[in-house]
Amino acid sequence: MLGSVLSLWVLALTGLTVHGQITPPSALNLRITQNMTHAISPTLYGYMWEDINHSGDGGLYAELLQNRAFQSVIPKTGAALQGWQSVSGAFLTVTAGTSGVSSALPNSLQVSIPRTAKGPIGFANTGYWGINVQAGWTYTGSLYMKAPNYGGSVTVALASASGTVYDSATLYGISDTYKQYTFTFSPKTSAPDYNNLFTVTVDGASAAGETLYFGMFSLFPPTFRGRQNGLRMDLAQALFDTSPKLWRFPGGNNLEGHTWQERWKWNETIGPIENRPGRVGDWGYPNTDGLGLMEYLDWIEDLEAAPILGVWAGLSIGNYSDLPDWPTVPENELQPYVDDVINEIHFITDPEYSSEWANLRAEYGHPAPYNLTYIEVGNEDQFGPDSYQAYRWQMFVDGINASFPNLGLQFLATTPPSVALNPAYLKIDFHQYATPGWFYNASSMFDTYPRNGTQWFMGEYAVTGTEVGCELGTPSCGRLLYPTLEGACAEAAFMTGMERNSDVVFASAYAPSLQNINSVQWTPDIITFNAGRAVKSVSYYNQQQQLFATNLGTHVLATVPEPNPTTTPLYWVASHQATNNLVFLKVVNTGSADLVGNLFFDFPVVGGFGTAQQLSAGLYPIPGVYNISNTLEVPNAITPVASSFAIVDSNMFNYTFPQSSITVMTFAVDF
Ligand code: AHR
């Protein structure tokens, strides 16, 4: 939420004025030169990640059962049964009154079978607002159970809410101590919808009057790349397809906790899932931490990206109306938290079998060290700048550097850029949630950024609303529910500025990433999903697939003119990719009229043609409407359209950039 706080600062720094206007039908004469101004940061486009909107549990983490181990719930409450329901009148309660599955998981599901029971009776899990049942998939399940006086069988099944059983298994050998039971389901038919259940039943006549206990359930569909405890295939694939080069995790606010005790604790997210207690997340629901430190790092390896590891820096989130009172660790109590991060970095980076941390990592399946360069100290510490400046930043940076003098670690600060730090920061994370106007006006903010060795991470940004002052408000005052074409164009205009200045902007990330439509705490998000379907937003297409991130040059090319206040509402950046000798020209029209570009190239275009990927309102039936979104109901309102065009004379080539559009042109060149 740094955005509104820093907006004024940024506008003051850059001296921005209201943008000018190319008045149609006048055309822009634009010359693309061979002059390479600077290298483009290869890490320019990536993701910011945290569990918000059930993006992790119930999202990217492929576990199908909600509240699988009753973590971070209060026993004997209705809320503790989130995701669970009785079948045929069994009485359910969550209890800590019997020994749990492990010391980390003290809570159990207590199931009491009435004395009058007959027929199948038990309970069901509703999944994360449904379960995706697909023929041809093998589902891998497990549960722990015990019963003091019942020795009969237990039936588990994947079934529709109306009773169609897709597959089932029978478990035998229940005793009075917890044991794990495993099973698989292989449905022969796909369910027509996601209104399906995982059921656990016993024969009522045999179990009448008995009590059974259950804990740590799990049910996984096939996962991305078949990883155990892995990721949901369609969501992981959508993220993977965008070739992100950075992955910042584990938050965001979800790193910080509402109290120190509730912070994200790396060592409670590793190893067998039975050892992970989970935590009260920052976004209103418990986190299982099944998607833990090593699952993140494995995923980042799959992406061939670099991690930006957020480390808790002694500040938890309090009430926004009471910033000075946010829980901050005093200087004389901070060292254990620094040591904890040092242990985390040992665990991640120590050479194979070289320490107890490396041995533990090997025991958990990854003997080789993980790659780690970037450490982000805290999150949005503008909310605690005094203590950050006085001791928190320094204790973490100096303490970590002293322990890892040869790792080449780079640290990101999270206070406003104007806050001087000791040691001086070299990288800073800046967040902005704002209106379309803010973003296109700020497209030039890095043009004048001092080249003094510091670099920016635009670590969270998005067009979130249409009204100034209500960017993080409600839909009634313009808050977006989904990214819109208008918003994506403004973001793209801003991105041309980041890319044109990627000697100082080393990375960026739209945020947040995912929203489960059934549990939304923050809008808009780049991908929306339910139990089985995912929708890519306009911003997703703009940011990543087929447009900005996947068409990244190695050097920026100078243009004449460069974008300036008289050339709005067109914004652009040109680049050269040395590997394949390609030139990319990214042009954004944020205006409401089509605009012509007369393009001149200072080099031969090979083959006499170019190609383009474009997002625009295109054939959308209502002209002049730009608040168009892709939703679960209308998933493809705006998708990239590919075209190719002849270039008869590379000395002059006309192209019309439609109203509210983003165009990425590619030319094979010879220089
Ligand atoms: O992206 C949502 C939240 O916005 C993040 O958790 C926090 O860092 C920012 O304020």
Short mmCIF file of N, CA and C in Angstrom, two decimals, residues 433-440 462-488 490-491 523-524 626-629:
data_model
loop_
_atom_site.label_atom_id
_atom_site.label_comp_id
_atom_site.label_asym_id
_atom_site.label_seq_id
_atom_site.Cartn_x
_atom_site.Cartn_y
_atom_site.Cartn_z
N TYR A 433 -0.04 1.22 -6.36
CA TYR A 433 -1.38 0.84 -6.82
C TYR A 433 -2.10 2.15 -7.10
N ALA A 434 -2.53 2.36 -8.33
CA ALA A 434 -3.00 3.70 -8.68
C ALA A 434 -3.97 3.67 -9.86
N THR A 435 -4.29 4.86 -10.34
CA THR A 435 -5.23 5.02 -11.45
C THR A 435 -4.48 4.91 -12.78
N PRO A 436 -5.21 4.75 -13.88
CA PRO A 436 -4.53 4.76 -15.19
C PRO A 436 -3.72 6.03 -15.38
N GLY A 437 -4.28 7.17 -14.98
CA GLY A 437 -3.59 8.45 -15.18
C GLY A 437 -2.24 8.48 -14.49
N TRP A 438 -2.19 7.94 -13.28
CA TRP A 438 -0.91 7.94 -12.58
C TRP A 438 0.12 7.19 -13.41
N PHE A 439 -0.28 6.04 -13.94
CA PHE A 439 0.71 5.20 -14.60
C PHE A 439 1.20 5.81 -15.91
N TYR A 440 0.29 6.36 -16.74
CA TYR A 440 0.87 6.88 -17.98
C TYR A 440 1.61 8.18 -17.74
N ALA A 462 -0.04 -2.02 -10.00
CA ALA A 462 -1.22 -2.35 -10.82
C ALA A 462 -2.12 -1.13 -10.84
N VAL A 463 -2.87 -1.01 -11.92
CA VAL A 463 -4.00 -0.08 -11.93
C VAL A 463 -5.10 -0.75 -11.12
N THR A 464 -5.46 -0.13 -10.00
CA THR A 464 -6.45 -0.75 -9.12
C THR A 464 -7.78 -0.01 -9.11
N GLY A 465 -7.80 1.22 -9.59
CA GLY A 465 -9.05 1.97 -9.55
C GLY A 465 -9.02 3.10 -10.55
N THR A 466 -10.19 3.64 -10.79
CA THR A 466 -10.27 4.71 -11.80
C THR A 466 -10.32 6.10 -11.17
N GLU A 467 -10.54 6.18 -9.85
CA GLU A 467 -10.70 7.49 -9.22
C GLU A 467 -9.54 7.79 -8.28
N VAL A 468 -8.95 8.96 -8.45
CA VAL A 468 -7.87 9.38 -7.55
C VAL A 468 -8.45 9.47 -6.13
N GLY A 469 -7.72 8.91 -5.18
CA GLY A 469 -8.17 8.93 -3.79
C GLY A 469 -8.97 7.69 -3.43
N CYS A 470 -9.32 6.91 -4.42
CA CYS A 470 -10.14 5.72 -4.15
C CYS A 470 -9.51 4.48 -4.79
N GLU A 471 -8.20 4.55 -4.99
CA GLU A 471 -7.50 3.47 -5.69
C GLU A 471 -7.64 2.13 -4.95
N LEU A 472 -7.70 2.20 -3.63
CA LEU A 472 -7.83 0.98 -2.85
C LEU A 472 -9.19 0.95 -2.15
N GLY A 473 -10.16 1.60 -2.78
CA GLY A 473 -11.50 1.68 -2.18
C GLY A 473 -12.40 0.56 -2.67
N THR A 474 -13.65 0.88 -2.79
CA THR A 474 -14.64 -0.14 -3.15
C THR A 474 -15.02 0.02 -4.63
N PRO A 475 -15.67 -1.00 -5.19
CA PRO A 475 -16.10 -0.89 -6.59
C PRO A 475 -16.99 0.32 -6.83
N SER A 476 -17.75 0.74 -5.81
CA SER A 476 -18.65 1.88 -6.03
C SER A 476 -17.87 3.17 -6.28
N CYS A 477 -16.60 3.20 -5.89
CA CYS A 477 -15.81 4.40 -6.22
C CYS A 477 -14.68 4.05 -7.19
N GLY A 478 -14.92 3.06 -8.01
CA GLY A 478 -14.01 2.83 -9.13
C GLY A 478 -12.99 1.73 -8.94
N ARG A 479 -12.99 1.05 -7.81
CA ARG A 479 -12.04 -0.06 -7.63
C ARG A 479 -12.33 -1.14 -8.67
N LEU A 480 -11.30 -1.60 -9.32
CA LEU A 480 -11.47 -2.62 -10.35
C LEU A 480 -11.62 -3.99 -9.72
N LEU A 481 -12.47 -4.80 -10.32
CA LEU A 481 -12.59 -6.19 -9.88
C LEU A 481 -11.63 -7.08 -10.68
N TYR A 482 -11.42 -6.70 -11.92
CA TYR A 482 -10.50 -7.41 -12.80
C TYR A 482 -9.67 -6.35 -13.53
N PRO A 483 -8.48 -6.71 -13.99
CA PRO A 483 -7.75 -5.78 -14.86
C PRO A 483 -8.60 -5.44 -16.08
N THR A 484 -8.52 -4.21 -16.52
CA THR A 484 -9.27 -3.77 -17.70
C THR A 484 -8.30 -3.42 -18.83
N LEU A 485 -8.85 -3.29 -20.02
CA LEU A 485 -8.01 -2.86 -21.14
C LEU A 485 -7.43 -1.47 -20.87
N GLU A 486 -8.26 -0.59 -20.33
CA GLU A 486 -7.77 0.76 -20.02
C GLU A 486 -6.60 0.70 -19.03
N GLY A 487 -6.77 -0.13 -18.00
CA GLY A 487 -5.71 -0.26 -17.00
C GLY A 487 -4.46 -0.88 -17.59
N ALA A 488 -4.64 -1.92 -18.40
CA ALA A 488 -3.48 -2.60 -18.99
C ALA A 488 -2.71 -1.65 -19.90
N ALA A 490 -2.48 1.61 -19.54
CA ALA A 490 -1.73 2.53 -18.68
C ALA A 490 -0.50 1.83 -18.09
N GLU A 491 -0.69 0.58 -17.65
CA GLU A 491 0.45 -0.18 -17.13
C GLU A 491 1.51 -0.35 -18.22
N THR A 523 -8.49 -6.97 -5.17
CA THR A 523 -8.67 -6.94 -6.62
C THR A 523 -7.94 -5.71 -7.16
N PRO A 524 -7.60 -5.71 -8.47
CA PRO A 524 -7.68 -6.83 -9.40
C PRO A 524 -6.45 -7.72 -9.27
N TYR A 626 -13.54 1.01 -22.72
CA TYR A 626 -12.20 0.45 -22.50
C TYR A 626 -12.08 -0.28 -21.16
N ASN A 627 -13.19 -0.27 -20.38
CA ASN A 627 -13.11 -0.98 -19.09
C ASN A 627 -13.51 -2.44 -19.29
N ILE A 628 -12.98 -3.03 -20.34
CA ILE A 628 -13.33 -4.41 -20.70
C ILE A 628 -12.36 -5.35 -19.98
N SER A 629 -12.92 -6.44 -19.45
CA SER A 629 -12.09 -7.39 -18.71
C SER A 629 -12.34 -8.81 -19.18
#
